[in-house]
C-alpha cells in the first residue's frame, strides 16, 4: 500500500483520535463528585462520614471487600475475596449483583464508562481517615 504524506497524517490522526475517544481510564474527580451524588443516599466519604445503608467509602480503592469497621456486610461481600482496585470497582460499579451475587447493594449500576472512571477518581481522593489527599 502506497501512502502519501497527507494520507499518512490523516490515518495517524484518525487512529490517535479513536484511541483517545475510547480511553476512559483517566477519570475526572470533579465530574465524579457530581456522579457520586447518586451514591450519597447510601454511602458517605470525608472526615465526618458515617456508615448508613452502605458503608463509608473512605479509602475504598485498594481496600479488601467487606472490611470497613462497624458495617454489617452481606456474607456474599465479606466472603467475596475481592480487593477494590480500579478494575474490580469498574466491574462492580457497572453491575454490582453480577460481580457479587447476594450483595445487599440494591443499586443497578452505572452504564457509562466515563462516569465509572470519574467516580473512581473521586473516591481515590479520600484516604482511610476521610482526608482528601488527591486533586
CSV table of N, CA, C and O in Angstrom, one decimal:
chain,number,residue,atom,x,y,z
A,1,UNK,N,0.8,-1.2,0.0
A,1,UNK,CA,0.0,0.0,0.0
A,1,UNK,C,0.9,1.2,0.0
A,1,UNK,O,1.8,1.3,0.8
A,2,UNK,N,0.6,2.2,-0.9
A,2,UNK,CA,1.4,3.4,-1.0
A,2,UNK,C,0.7,4.5,-0.3
A,2,UNK,O,-0.4,4.8,-0.6
A,3,UNK,N,1.5,5.2,0.6
A,3,UNK,CA,0.9,6.3,1.4
A,3,UNK,C,1.5,7.6,0.9
A,3,UNK,O,2.7,7.7,0.7
A,4,UNK,N,0.6,8.6,0.8
A,4,UNK,CA,1.1,10.0,0.6
A,4,UNK,C,1.2,10.6,1.9
A,4,UNK,O,0.6,10.2,2.9
A,5,UNK,N,2.0,11.7,2.0
A,5,UNK,CA,2.2,12.3,3.3
A,5,UNK,C,0.9,12.8,3.9
A,5,UNK,O,0.6,12.5,5.1
A,6,UNK,N,0.0,13.5,3.2
A,6,UNK,CA,-1.3,13.9,3.8
A,6,UNK,C,-2.2,12.7,4.2
A,6,UNK,O,-2.8,12.7,5.2
A,7,UNK,N,-2.1,11.6,3.4
A,7,UNK,CA,-2.9,10.4,3.7
A,7,UNK,C,-2.4,9.8,5.0
A,7,UNK,O,-3.2,9.3,5.8
A,8,UNK,N,-1.1,9.7,5.1
A,8,UNK,CA,-0.5,9.1,6.3
A,8,UNK,C,-0.8,9.9,7.5
A,8,UNK,O,-1.2,9.4,8.6
A,9,UNK,N,-0.7,11.2,7.4
A,9,UNK,CA,-1.1,12.1,8.6
A,9,UNK,C,-2.5,11.9,9.0
A,9,UNK,O,-2.8,11.8,10.2
A,10,UNK,N,-3.4,11.8,8.0
A,10,UNK,CA,-4.8,11.6,8.3
A,10,UNK,C,-5.0,10.3,9.0
A,10,UNK,O,-5.8,10.2,10.0
A,11,UNK,N,-4.4,9.3,8.5
A,11,UNK,CA,-4.5,7.9,9.1
A,11,UNK,C,-4.1,7.9,10.6
A,11,UNK,O,-4.7,7.4,11.5
A,12,UNK,N,-2.9,8.6,10.8
A,12,UNK,CA,-2.4,8.6,12.2
A,12,UNK,C,-3.3,9.4,13.1
A,12,UNK,O,-3.6,9.0,14.2
A,13,UNK,N,-3.7,10.6,12.6
A,13,UNK,CA,-4.6,11.4,13.5
A,13,UNK,C,-5.9,10.7,13.8
A,13,UNK,O,-6.5,10.8,14.9
A,14,UNK,N,-6.5,10.0,12.8
A,14,UNK,CA,-7.7,9.2,13.0
A,14,UNK,C,-7.5,8.1,14.0
A,14,UNK,O,-8.3,7.9,14.9
A,15,UNK,N,-6.4,7.4,13.9
A,15,UNK,CA,-6.1,6.3,14.9
A,15,UNK,C,-5.9,6.9,16.3
A,15,UNK,O,-6.5,6.3,17.3
A,16,UNK,N,-5.2,7.9,16.4
A,16,UNK,CA,-4.9,8.5,17.7
A,16,UNK,C,-6.2,9.1,18.3
A,16,UNK,O,-6.5,8.9,19.5
A,17,UNK,N,-7.0,9.8,17.5
A,17,UNK,CA,-8.3,10.3,18.0
A,17,UNK,C,-9.2,9.2,18.4
A,17,UNK,O,-9.9,9.3,19.4
A,18,UNK,N,-9.3,8.1,17.7
A,18,UNK,CA,-10.2,7.0,18.1
A,18,UNK,C,-9.7,6.4,19.4
A,18,UNK,O,-10.5,6.1,20.3
A,19,UNK,N,-8.4,6.2,19.5
A,19,UNK,CA,-7.9,5.6,20.8
A,19,UNK,C,-8.2,6.5,21.9
A,19,UNK,O,-8.5,6.1,23.0
A,20,UNK,N,-8.0,7.8,21.7
A,20,UNK,CA,-8.2,8.8,22.8
A,20,UNK,C,-9.7,8.8,23.2
A,20,UNK,O,-10.0,8.9,24.4
A,21,UNK,N,-10.6,8.8,22.2
A,21,UNK,CA,-12.0,8.8,22.5
A,21,UNK,C,-12.5,7.6,23.3
A,21,UNK,O,-13.4,7.7,24.1
A,22,UNK,N,-11.8,6.4,23.1
A,22,UNK,CA,-12.2,5.2,23.8
A,22,UNK,C,-11.5,5.1,25.2
A,22,UNK,O,-11.8,4.3,26.0
A,23,UNK,N,-10.4,5.9,25.4
A,23,UNK,CA,-9.7,5.8,26.7
A,23,UNK,C,-10.4,6.6,27.8
A,23,UNK,O,-10.3,7.8,27.8
A,24,UNK,N,-11.0,5.9,28.7
A,24,UNK,CA,-11.7,6.5,29.8
A,24,UNK,C,-11.1,6.1,31.1
A,24,UNK,O,-11.6,6.3,32.2
A,25,UNK,N,-9.9,5.6,31.0
A,25,UNK,CA,-9.2,5.1,32.2
A,25,UNK,C,-8.8,6.2,33.2
A,25,UNK,O,-8.7,6.0,34.3
A,26,UNK,N,-8.7,7.4,32.6
A,26,UNK,CA,-8.3,8.5,33.5
A,26,UNK,C,-9.6,9.3,33.8
A,26,UNK,O,-10.1,10.1,33.0
A,27,UNK,N,-10.1,9.1,35.0
A,27,UNK,CA,-11.3,9.8,35.4
A,27,UNK,C,-11.1,11.2,35.9
A,27,UNK,O,-10.0,11.6,36.2
A,28,UNK,N,-12.1,11.9,35.9
A,28,UNK,CA,-12.1,13.3,36.4
A,28,UNK,C,-12.8,13.4,37.7
A,28,UNK,O,-14.0,13.1,37.8
A,29,UNK,N,-12.0,13.7,38.8
A,29,UNK,CA,-12.6,13.7,40.1
A,29,UNK,C,-13.7,14.7,40.3
A,29,UNK,O,-14.7,14.4,41.0
A,30,UNK,N,-13.6,15.8,39.7
A,30,UNK,CA,-14.6,16.8,39.8
A,30,UNK,C,-15.9,16.3,39.2
A,30,UNK,O,-17.0,16.5,39.8
A,31,UNK,N,-15.9,15.7,38.1
A,31,UNK,CA,-17.1,15.1,37.4
A,31,UNK,C,-17.6,14.0,38.3
A,31,UNK,O,-18.8,13.8,38.4
A,32,UNK,N,-16.6,13.2,38.9
A,32,UNK,CA,-17.0,12.1,39.8
A,32,UNK,C,-17.8,12.5,41.0
A,32,UNK,O,-18.7,11.8,41.5
A,33,UNK,N,-17.5,13.7,41.5
A,33,UNK,CA,-18.2,14.3,42.7
A,33,UNK,C,-19.7,14.5,42.3
A,33,UNK,O,-20.6,14.2,43.1
A,34,UNK,N,-19.9,14.9,41.1
A,34,UNK,CA,-21.3,15.1,40.6
A,34,UNK,C,-22.0,13.7,40.5
A,34,UNK,O,-23.1,13.5,40.9
A,35,UNK,N,-21.3,12.7,39.9
A,35,UNK,CA,-21.9,11.4,39.7
A,35,UNK,C,-22.1,10.7,41.1
A,35,UNK,O,-23.1,10.1,41.3
A,36,UNK,N,-21.2,11.0,42.0
A,36,UNK,CA,-21.3,10.4,43.3
A,36,UNK,C,-22.5,10.8,44.1
A,36,UNK,O,-23.0,10.1,45.0
A,37,UNK,N,-23.1,11.9,43.7
A,37,UNK,CA,-24.4,12.3,44.4
A,37,UNK,C,-25.5,11.3,44.3
A,37,UNK,O,-26.3,11.1,45.2
A,38,UNK,N,-25.4,10.4,43.2
A,38,UNK,CA,-26.4,9.3,43.1
A,38,UNK,C,-26.1,8.3,44.2
A,38,UNK,O,-27.0,7.5,44.5
A,39,UNK,N,-24.9,8.2,44.7
A,39,UNK,CA,-24.5,7.2,45.7
A,39,UNK,C,-24.7,7.6,47.1
A,39,UNK,O,-24.7,6.8,48.0
A,40,UNK,N,-24.9,8.9,47.3
A,40,UNK,CA,-24.9,9.5,48.6
A,40,UNK,C,-26.1,9.1,49.5
A,40,UNK,O,-26.1,9.3,50.7
A,41,UNK,N,-27.2,8.6,48.9
A,41,UNK,CA,-28.3,8.1,49.7
A,41,UNK,C,-27.8,7.0,50.6
A,41,UNK,O,-28.4,6.8,51.7
A,42,UNK,N,-26.8,6.3,50.2
A,42,UNK,CA,-26.3,5.1,50.9
A,42,UNK,C,-24.9,5.2,51.4
A,42,UNK,O,-24.6,4.6,52.4
A,43,UNK,N,-24.0,5.9,50.7
A,43,UNK,CA,-22.6,6.0,51.0
A,43,UNK,C,-22.1,7.4,51.3
A,43,UNK,O,-22.6,8.3,50.7
A,44,UNK,N,-21.2,7.5,52.2
A,44,UNK,CA,-20.6,8.8,52.5
A,44,UNK,C,-19.0,8.7,52.4
A,44,UNK,O,-18.5,7.6,52.5
A,45,UNK,N,-18.4,9.8,52.2
A,45,UNK,CA,-17.0,10.0,52.2
A,45,UNK,C,-16.6,11.3,52.9
A,45,UNK,O,-17.5,12.1,53.1
A,46,UNK,N,-15.4,11.4,53.4
A,46,UNK,CA,-14.9,12.6,54.1
A,46,UNK,C,-14.7,12.4,55.6
A,46,UNK,O,-15.0,11.3,56.1
A,47,UNK,N,-14.3,13.4,56.2
A,47,UNK,CA,-13.9,13.4,57.6
A,47,UNK,C,-15.1,13.0,58.5
A,47,UNK,O,-14.9,12.4,59.5
A,48,UNK,N,-16.3,13.5,58.2
A,48,UNK,CA,-17.4,13.3,59.1
A,48,UNK,C,-18.3,12.1,58.6
A,48,UNK,O,-19.4,11.9,59.2
A,49,UNK,N,-17.8,11.3,57.7
A,49,UNK,CA,-18.6,10.2,57.1
A,49,UNK,C,-18.9,9.1,58.1
A,49,UNK,O,-18.1,8.8,59.0
A,50,UNK,N,-20.1,8.6,58.1
A,50,UNK,CA,-20.6,7.6,58.9
A,50,UNK,C,-21.3,6.5,58.1
A,50,UNK,O,-21.8,6.8,57.1
A,51,UNK,N,-21.2,5.3,58.6
A,51,UNK,CA,-21.9,4.2,57.9
A,51,UNK,C,-23.4,4.5,57.9
A,51,UNK,O,-23.9,5.1,58.8
A,52,UNK,N,-24.1,4.1,56.8
A,52,UNK,CA,-25.5,4.3,56.7
A,52,UNK,C,-26.1,3.0,56.1
A,52,UNK,O,-25.7,1.9,56.6
A,53,UNK,N,-26.9,3.2,55.1
A,53,UNK,CA,-27.4,2.0,54.4
A,53,UNK,C,-26.2,1.2,53.8
A,53,UNK,O,-26.2,0.0,53.8
A,54,UNK,N,-25.2,1.9,53.3
A,54,UNK,CA,-24.0,1.3,52.8
A,54,UNK,C,-22.8,1.8,53.7
A,54,UNK,O,-22.9,2.7,54.4
A,55,UNK,N,-21.7,1.1,53.5
A,55,UNK,CA,-20.5,1.5,54.3
A,55,UNK,C,-19.9,2.8,53.8
A,55,UNK,O,-20.1,3.2,52.7
A,56,UNK,N,-19.1,3.4,54.7
A,56,UNK,CA,-18.3,4.6,54.3
A,56,UNK,C,-17.3,4.2,53.3
A,56,UNK,O,-16.8,3.0,53.3
A,57,UNK,N,-17.1,5.0,52.3
A,57,UNK,CA,-16.2,4.7,51.2
A,57,UNK,C,-14.8,5.4,51.3
A,57,UNK,O,-14.0,5.4,50.3
A,58,UNK,N,-14.4,5.9,52.4
A,58,UNK,CA,-13.1,6.5,52.6
A,58,UNK,C,-12.1,5.3,52.4
A,58,UNK,O,-12.2,4.3,53.0
A,59,UNK,N,-11.1,5.6,51.6
A,59,UNK,CA,-10.0,4.6,51.4
A,59,UNK,C,-10.5,3.3,50.7
A,59,UNK,O,-9.8,2.3,50.8
A,60,UNK,N,-11.6,3.4,50.0
A,60,UNK,CA,-12.1,2.1,49.4
A,60,UNK,C,-11.2,1.6,48.3
A,60,UNK,O,-11.1,0.4,48.1
A,61,UNK,N,-10.6,2.5,47.5
A,61,UNK,CA,-9.7,2.0,46.4
A,61,UNK,C,-8.5,1.4,47.1
A,61,UNK,O,-7.7,2.0,47.7
A,62,UNK,N,-8.4,0.1,46.9
A,62,UNK,CA,-7.3,-0.7,47.4
A,62,UNK,C,-7.7,-1.5,48.7
A,62,UNK,O,-6.9,-2.3,49.2
A,63,UNK,N,-8.9,-1.3,49.2
A,63,UNK,CA,-9.3,-2.0,50.4
A,63,UNK,C,-9.9,-3.3,50.1
A,63,UNK,O,-10.6,-3.5,49.0
A,64,UNK,N,-9.8,-4.3,50.9
A,64,UNK,CA,-10.5,-5.6,50.8
A,64,UNK,C,-12.0,-5.4,50.9
A,64,UNK,O,-12.4,-4.6,51.8
A,65,UNK,N,-12.7,-6.1,50.2
A,65,UNK,CA,-14.2,-6.1,50.3
A,65,UNK,C,-14.7,-6.6,51.6
A,65,UNK,O,-14.1,-7.5,52.2
A,66,UNK,N,-15.7,-5.9,52.2
A,66,UNK,CA,-16.3,-6.4,53.4
A,66,UNK,C,-15.5,-6.1,54.7
A,66,UNK,O,-15.7,-6.7,55.7
A,67,UNK,N,-14.7,-5.0,54.6
A,67,UNK,CA,-13.8,-4.8,55.8
A,67,UNK,C,-13.9,-3.4,56.4
A,67,UNK,O,-13.1,-3.1,57.3
A,68,UNK,N,-14.9,-2.6,56.0
A,68,UNK,CA,-14.9,-1.3,56.7
A,68,UNK,C,-15.5,-1.5,58.1
A,68,UNK,O,-16.5,-2.2,58.3
A,69,UNK,N,-14.9,-0.9,59.2
A,69,UNK,CA,-15.3,-1.2,60.6
A,69,UNK,C,-16.8,-0.8,60.8
A,69,UNK,O,-17.3,0.2,60.3
A,70,UNK,N,-17.4,-1.6,61.6
A,70,UNK,CA,-18.7,-1.4,62.2
A,70,UNK,C,-19.8,-1.4,61.1
A,70,UNK,O,-20.9,-0.7,61.3
A,71,UNK,N,-19.6,-2.0,60.0
A,71,UNK,CA,-20.7,-2.1,59.0
A,71,UNK,C,-21.1,-3.6,58.8
A,71,UNK,O,-20.2,-4.4,58.8
A,72,UNK,N,-22.3,-3.8,58.8
A,72,UNK,CA,-22.9,-5.2,58.7
A,72,UNK,C,-23.0,-5.6,57.2
A,72,UNK,O,-24.0,-5.3,56.6
A,73,UNK,N,-21.9,-6.2,56.7
A,73,UNK,CA,-21.9,-6.6,55.3
A,73,UNK,C,-22.6,-7.9,55.1
A,73,UNK,O,-22.7,-8.7,56.0
A,74,UNK,N,-23.1,-8.1,53.9
A,74,UNK,CA,-23.6,-9.4,53.5
A,74,UNK,C,-22.5,-10.4,53.5
A,74,UNK,O,-21.3,-10.1,53.3
A,75,UNK,N,-22.8,-11.7,53.7
A,75,UNK,CA,-21.8,-12.7,53.7
A,75,UNK,C,-21.2,-12.8,52.3
A,75,UNK,O,-20.0,-13.1,52.1
A,76,UNK,N,-22.0,-12.5,51.3
A,76,UNK,CA,-21.5,-12.5,49.9
A,76,UNK,C,-20.4,-11.6,49.7
A,76,UNK,O,-19.4,-11.9,49.1
A,77,UNK,N,-20.5,-10.4,50.3
A,77,UNK,CA,-19.5,-9.4,50.2
A,77,UNK,C,-18.3,-9.7,51.0
A,77,UNK,O,-17.1,-9.7,50.6
A,78,UNK,N,-18.5,-10.1,52.3
A,78,UNK,CA,-17.4,-10.4,53.2
A,78,UNK,C,-16.6,-11.6,52.7
A,78,UNK,O,-15.4,-11.6,52.9
A,79,UNK,N,-17.2,-12.6,52.0
A,79,UNK,CA,-16.6,-13.8,51.6
A,79,UNK,C,-16.2,-13.7,50.1
A,79,UNK,O,-15.8,-14.8,49.5
A,80,UNK,N,-16.3,-12.6,49.5
A,80,UNK,CA,-16.0,-12.5,48.0
A,80,UNK,C,-14.5,-12.6,47.7
A,80,UNK,O,-14.2,-13.0,46.6
A,81,UNK,N,-13.7,-12.3,48.6
A,81,UNK,CA,-12.2,-12.3,48.4
A,81,UNK,C,-11.7,-11.2,47.5
A,81,UNK,O,-10.6,-11.2,47.0
A,82,UNK,N,-12.6,-10.2,47.2
A,82,UNK,CA,-12.2,-9.1,46.3
A,82,UNK,C,-11.4,-8.1,47.0
A,82,UNK,O,-11.6,-7.8,48.2
A,83,UNK,N,-10.6,-7.4,46.3
A,83,UNK,CA,-10.0,-6.1,46.7
A,83,UNK,C,-10.5,-5.1,45.7
A,83,UNK,O,-10.5,-5.3,44.5
A,84,UNK,N,-10.9,-3.9,46.3
A,84,UNK,CA,-11.5,-2.9,45.5
A,84,UNK,C,-10.4,-2.1,44.7
A,84,UNK,O,-10.2,-0.9,45.0
A,85,UNK,N,-9.7,-2.7,43.8
A,85,UNK,CA,-8.8,-2.0,43.0
A,85,UNK,C,-9.6,-1.4,41.8
A,85,UNK,O,-10.8,-1.6,41.7
A,86,UNK,N,-9.0,-0.6,41.0
A,86,UNK,CA,-9.7,0.1,39.9
A,86,UNK,C,-10.4,-0.9,38.9
A,86,UNK,O,-11.6,-0.7,38.6
A,87,UNK,N,-9.8,-1.9,38.4
A,87,UNK,CA,-10.5,-2.8,37.6
A,87,UNK,C,-11.7,-3.5,38.2
A,87,UNK,O,-12.8,-3.7,37.6
A,88,UNK,N,-11.6,-3.9,39.5
A,88,UNK,CA,-12.7,-4.6,40.2
A,88,UNK,C,-13.8,-3.6,40.5
A,88,UNK,O,-15.0,-3.9,40.3
A,89,UNK,N,-13.5,-2.4,40.9
A,89,UNK,CA,-14.5,-1.4,41.1
A,89,UNK,C,-15.2,-1.0,39.8
A,89,UNK,O,-16.4,-0.8,39.8
A,90,UNK,N,-14.5,-1.0,38.7
A,90,UNK,CA,-15.1,-0.7,37.4
A,90,UNK,C,-16.2,-1.8,37.1
A,90,UNK,O,-17.3,-1.5,36.7
A,91,UNK,N,-15.8,-3.0,37.3
A,91,UNK,CA,-16.8,-4.1,37.0
A,91,UNK,C,-17.9,-4.1,38.0
A,91,UNK,O,-19.1,-4.2,37.6
A,92,UNK,N,-17.6,-3.8,39.3
A,92,UNK,CA,-18.7,-3.8,40.3
A,92,UNK,C,-19.7,-2.6,40.1
A,92,UNK,O,-20.9,-2.8,40.1
A,93,UNK,N,-19.1,-1.4,39.8
A,93,UNK,CA,-20.0,-0.3,39.6
A,93,UNK,C,-20.9,-0.4,38.3
A,93,UNK,O,-21.9,0.2,38.3
A,94,UNK,N,-20.5,-1.2,37.4
A,94,UNK,CA,-21.3,-1.5,36.2
A,94,UNK,C,-22.5,-2.4,36.5
A,94,UNK,O,-23.6,-2.2,36.0
A,95,UNK,N,-22.2,-3.4,37.4
A,95,UNK,CA,-23.3,-4.3,37.7
A,95,UNK,C,-22.9,-5.0,39.0
A,95,UNK,O,-22.4,-6.2,39.0
A,96,UNK,N,-23.3,-4.4,40.2
A,96,UNK,CA,-22.9,-4.9,41.5
A,96,UNK,C,-23.3,-6.4,41.7
A,96,UNK,O,-22.5,-7.2,42.2
A,97,UNK,N,-24.5,-6.7,41.4
A,97,UNK,CA,-25.1,-8.0,41.7
A,97,UNK,C,-24.5,-9.1,40.8
A,97,UNK,O,-24.6,-10.3,41.1
A,98,UNK,N,-24.0,-8.7,39.6
A,98,UNK,CA,-23.4,-9.6,38.7
A,98,UNK,C,-22.0,-10.1,39.3
A,98,UNK,O,-21.7,-11.2,39.2
A,99,UNK,N,-21.3,-9.1,39.8
A,99,UNK,CA,-19.9,-9.5,40.3
A,99,UNK,C,-20.0,-10.1,41.7
A,99,UNK,O,-19.3,-11.1,42.0
A,100,UNK,N,-20.9,-9.7,42.5
A,100,UNK,CA,-21.1,-10.2,43.9
A,100,UNK,C,-22.6,-10.6,44.1
A,100,UNK,O,-23.4,-9.9,44.7
A,101,UNK,N,-22.9,-11.8,43.6
A,101,UNK,CA,-24.3,-12.3,43.8
A,101,UNK,C,-24.6,-12.4,45.3
A,101,UNK,O,-23.8,-12.9,46.0
A,102,UNK,N,-25.7,-11.8,45.7
A,102,UNK,CA,-26.1,-11.8,47.1
A,102,UNK,C,-25.7,-10.6,47.8
A,102,UNK,O,-26.0,-10.5,49.0
A,103,UNK,N,-25.1,-9.6,47.2
A,103,UNK,CA,-24.7,-8.4,47.8
A,103,UNK,C,-26.0,-7.6,48.3
A,103,UNK,O,-27.0,-7.8,47.6
A,104,UNK,N,-25.9,-6.8,49.3
A,104,UNK,CA,-27.0,-6.0,49.8
A,104,UNK,C,-27.2,-4.8,48.9
A,104,UNK,O,-28.2,-4.1,49.0
A,105,UNK,N,-26.2,-4.5,48.1
A,105,UNK,CA,-26.2,-3.2,47.3
A,105,UNK,C,-27.3,-3.3,46.3
A,105,UNK,O,-27.3,-4.2,45.4
A,106,UNK,N,-28.3,-2.5,46.4
A,106,UNK,CA,-29.5,-2.5,45.5
A,106,UNK,C,-29.3,-1.7,44.3
A,106,UNK,O,-30.1,-1.9,43.3
A,107,UNK,N,-28.3,-0.9,44.2
A,107,UNK,CA,-28.0,-0.1,43.0
A,107,UNK,C,-27.8,-0.9,41.8
A,107,UNK,O,-27.0,-1.9,41.8
A,108,UNK,N,-28.5,-0.6,40.7
A,108,UNK,CA,-28.4,-1.3,39.4
A,108,UNK,C,-27.1,-1.2,38.8
A,108,UNK,O,-26.6,-2.1,38.1
A,109,UNK,N,-26.4,-0.1,39.0
A,109,UNK,CA,-25.1,0.1,38.3
A,109,UNK,C,-25.0,1.3,37.4
A,109,UNK,O,-26.1,1.9,37.1
A,110,UNK,N,-23.8,1.7,37.1
A,110,UNK,CA,-23.6,2.8,36.2
A,110,UNK,C,-23.3,2.3,34.8
A,110,UNK,O,-22.6,1.3,34.7
A,111,UNK,N,-23.9,2.9,33.8
A,111,UNK,CA,-23.8,2.3,32.4
A,111,UNK,C,-22.7,3.0,31.6
A,111,UNK,O,-22.2,2.4,30.6
A,112,UNK,N,-22.3,4.1,32.0
A,112,UNK,CA,-21.3,4.9,31.2
A,112,UNK,C,-19.9,4.7,31.7
A,112,UNK,O,-19.6,5.0,32.9
A,113,UNK,N,-19.0,4.3,30.9
A,113,UNK,CA,-17.6,4.1,31.3
A,113,UNK,C,-16.9,5.3,31.9
A,113,UNK,O,-16.2,5.2,32.9
A,114,UNK,N,-17.2,6.5,31.3
A,114,UNK,CA,-16.6,7.7,31.8
A,114,UNK,C,-17.1,8.0,33.2
A,114,UNK,O,-16.4,8.4,34.1
A,115,UNK,N,-18.4,7.8,33.5
A,115,UNK,CA,-18.9,8.1,34.8
A,115,UNK,C,-18.3,7.1,35.8
A,115,UNK,O,-18.0,7.6,37.0
A,116,UNK,N,-18.1,5.9,35.5
A,116,UNK,CA,-17.4,5.0,36.4
A,116,UNK,C,-16.0,5.4,36.7
A,116,UNK,O,-15.6,5.5,37.8
A,117,UNK,N,-15.3,5.8,35.6
A,117,UNK,CA,-13.9,6.3,35.8
A,117,UNK,C,-13.9,7.5,36.7
A,117,UNK,O,-13.0,7.7,37.5
A,118,UNK,N,-14.9,8.4,36.5
A,118,UNK,CA,-14.9,9.6,37.2
A,118,UNK,C,-15.2,9.4,38.7
A,118,UNK,O,-14.6,10.0,39.6
A,119,UNK,N,-16.1,8.5,39.0
A,119,UNK,CA,-16.4,8.1,40.4
A,119,UNK,C,-15.2,7.5,41.1
A,119,UNK,O,-14.9,7.9,42.2
A,120,UNK,N,-14.5,6.7,40.4
A,120,UNK,CA,-13.3,6.1,41.0
A,120,UNK,C,-12.3,7.1,41.2
A,120,UNK,O,-11.6,7.2,42.3
A,121,UNK,N,-12.1,8.1,40.3
A,121,UNK,CA,-11.1,9.2,40.5
A,121,UNK,C,-11.5,10.0,41.7
A,121,UNK,O,-10.7,10.4,42.5
A,122,UNK,N,-12.8,10.2,41.9
A,122,UNK,CA,-13.3,11.0,43.0
A,122,UNK,C,-13.0,10.2,44.3
A,122,UNK,O,-12.5,10.8,45.3
A,123,UNK,N,-13.3,8.9,44.4
A,123,UNK,CA,-13.1,8.1,45.6
A,123,UNK,C,-11.6,8.0,46.0
A,123,UNK,O,-11.3,7.9,47.1
A,124,UNK,N,-10.8,8.0,44.9
A,124,UNK,CA,-9.3,7.9,45.2
A,124,UNK,C,-8.8,9.0,46.0
A,124,UNK,O,-7.7,8.9,46.6
A,125,UNK,N,-9.5,10.1,46.0
A,125,UNK,CA,-9.0,11.3,46.7
A,125,UNK,C,-9.1,11.2,48.2
A,125,UNK,O,-8.4,11.9,48.9
A,126,UNK,N,-9.8,10.2,48.7
A,126,UNK,CA,-10.1,10.1,50.2
A,126,UNK,C,-9.3,9.0,50.7
A,126,UNK,O,-9.5,7.8,50.3
A,127,UNK,N,-8.4,9.3,51.7
A,127,UNK,CA,-7.7,8.2,52.4
A,127,UNK,C,-8.6,7.5,53.4
A,127,UNK,O,-9.8,7.9,53.6
A,128,UNK,N,-8.1,6.5,54.1
A,128,UNK,CA,-9.0,5.7,55.0
A,128,UNK,C,-9.5,6.6,56.2
A,128,UNK,O,-10.5,6.2,56.8
A,129,UNK,N,-8.9,7.7,56.5
A,129,UNK,CA,-9.4,8.6,57.6
A,129,UNK,C,-10.3,9.6,57.1
A,129,UNK,O,-10.8,10.4,57.8
A,130,UNK,N,-10.6,9.6,55.8
A,130,UNK,CA,-11.5,10.6,55.2
A,130,UNK,C,-10.9,11.9,54.8
A,130,UNK,O,-11.6,12.8,54.4
A,131,UNK,N,-9.6,12.0,54.9
A,131,UNK,CA,-8.9,13.2,54.4
A,131,UNK,C,-8.7,13.2,52.9
A,131,UNK,O,-8.4,12.2,52.3
A,132,UNK,N,-9.0,14.4,52.3
A,132,UNK,CA,-8.8,14.5,50.9
A,132,UNK,C,-7.4,14.7,50.6
A,132,UNK,O,-6.7,15.6,51.0
A,133,UNK,N,-6.8,13.7,49.9
A,133,UNK,CA,-5.3,13.7,49.7
A,133,UNK,C,-5.0,13.8,48.2
A,133,UNK,O,-3.8,14.0,47.9
A,134,UNK,N,-6.0,13.8,47.4
A,134,UNK,CA,-5.7,13.9,45.9
A,134,UNK,C,-6.2,15.2,45.4
A,134,UNK,O,-6.7,16.0,46.1
A,135,UNK,N,-6.1,15.3,44.1
A,135,UNK,CA,-6.5,16.6,43.4
A,135,UNK,C,-8.0,16.9,43.6
A,135,UNK,O,-8.8,16.1,43.8
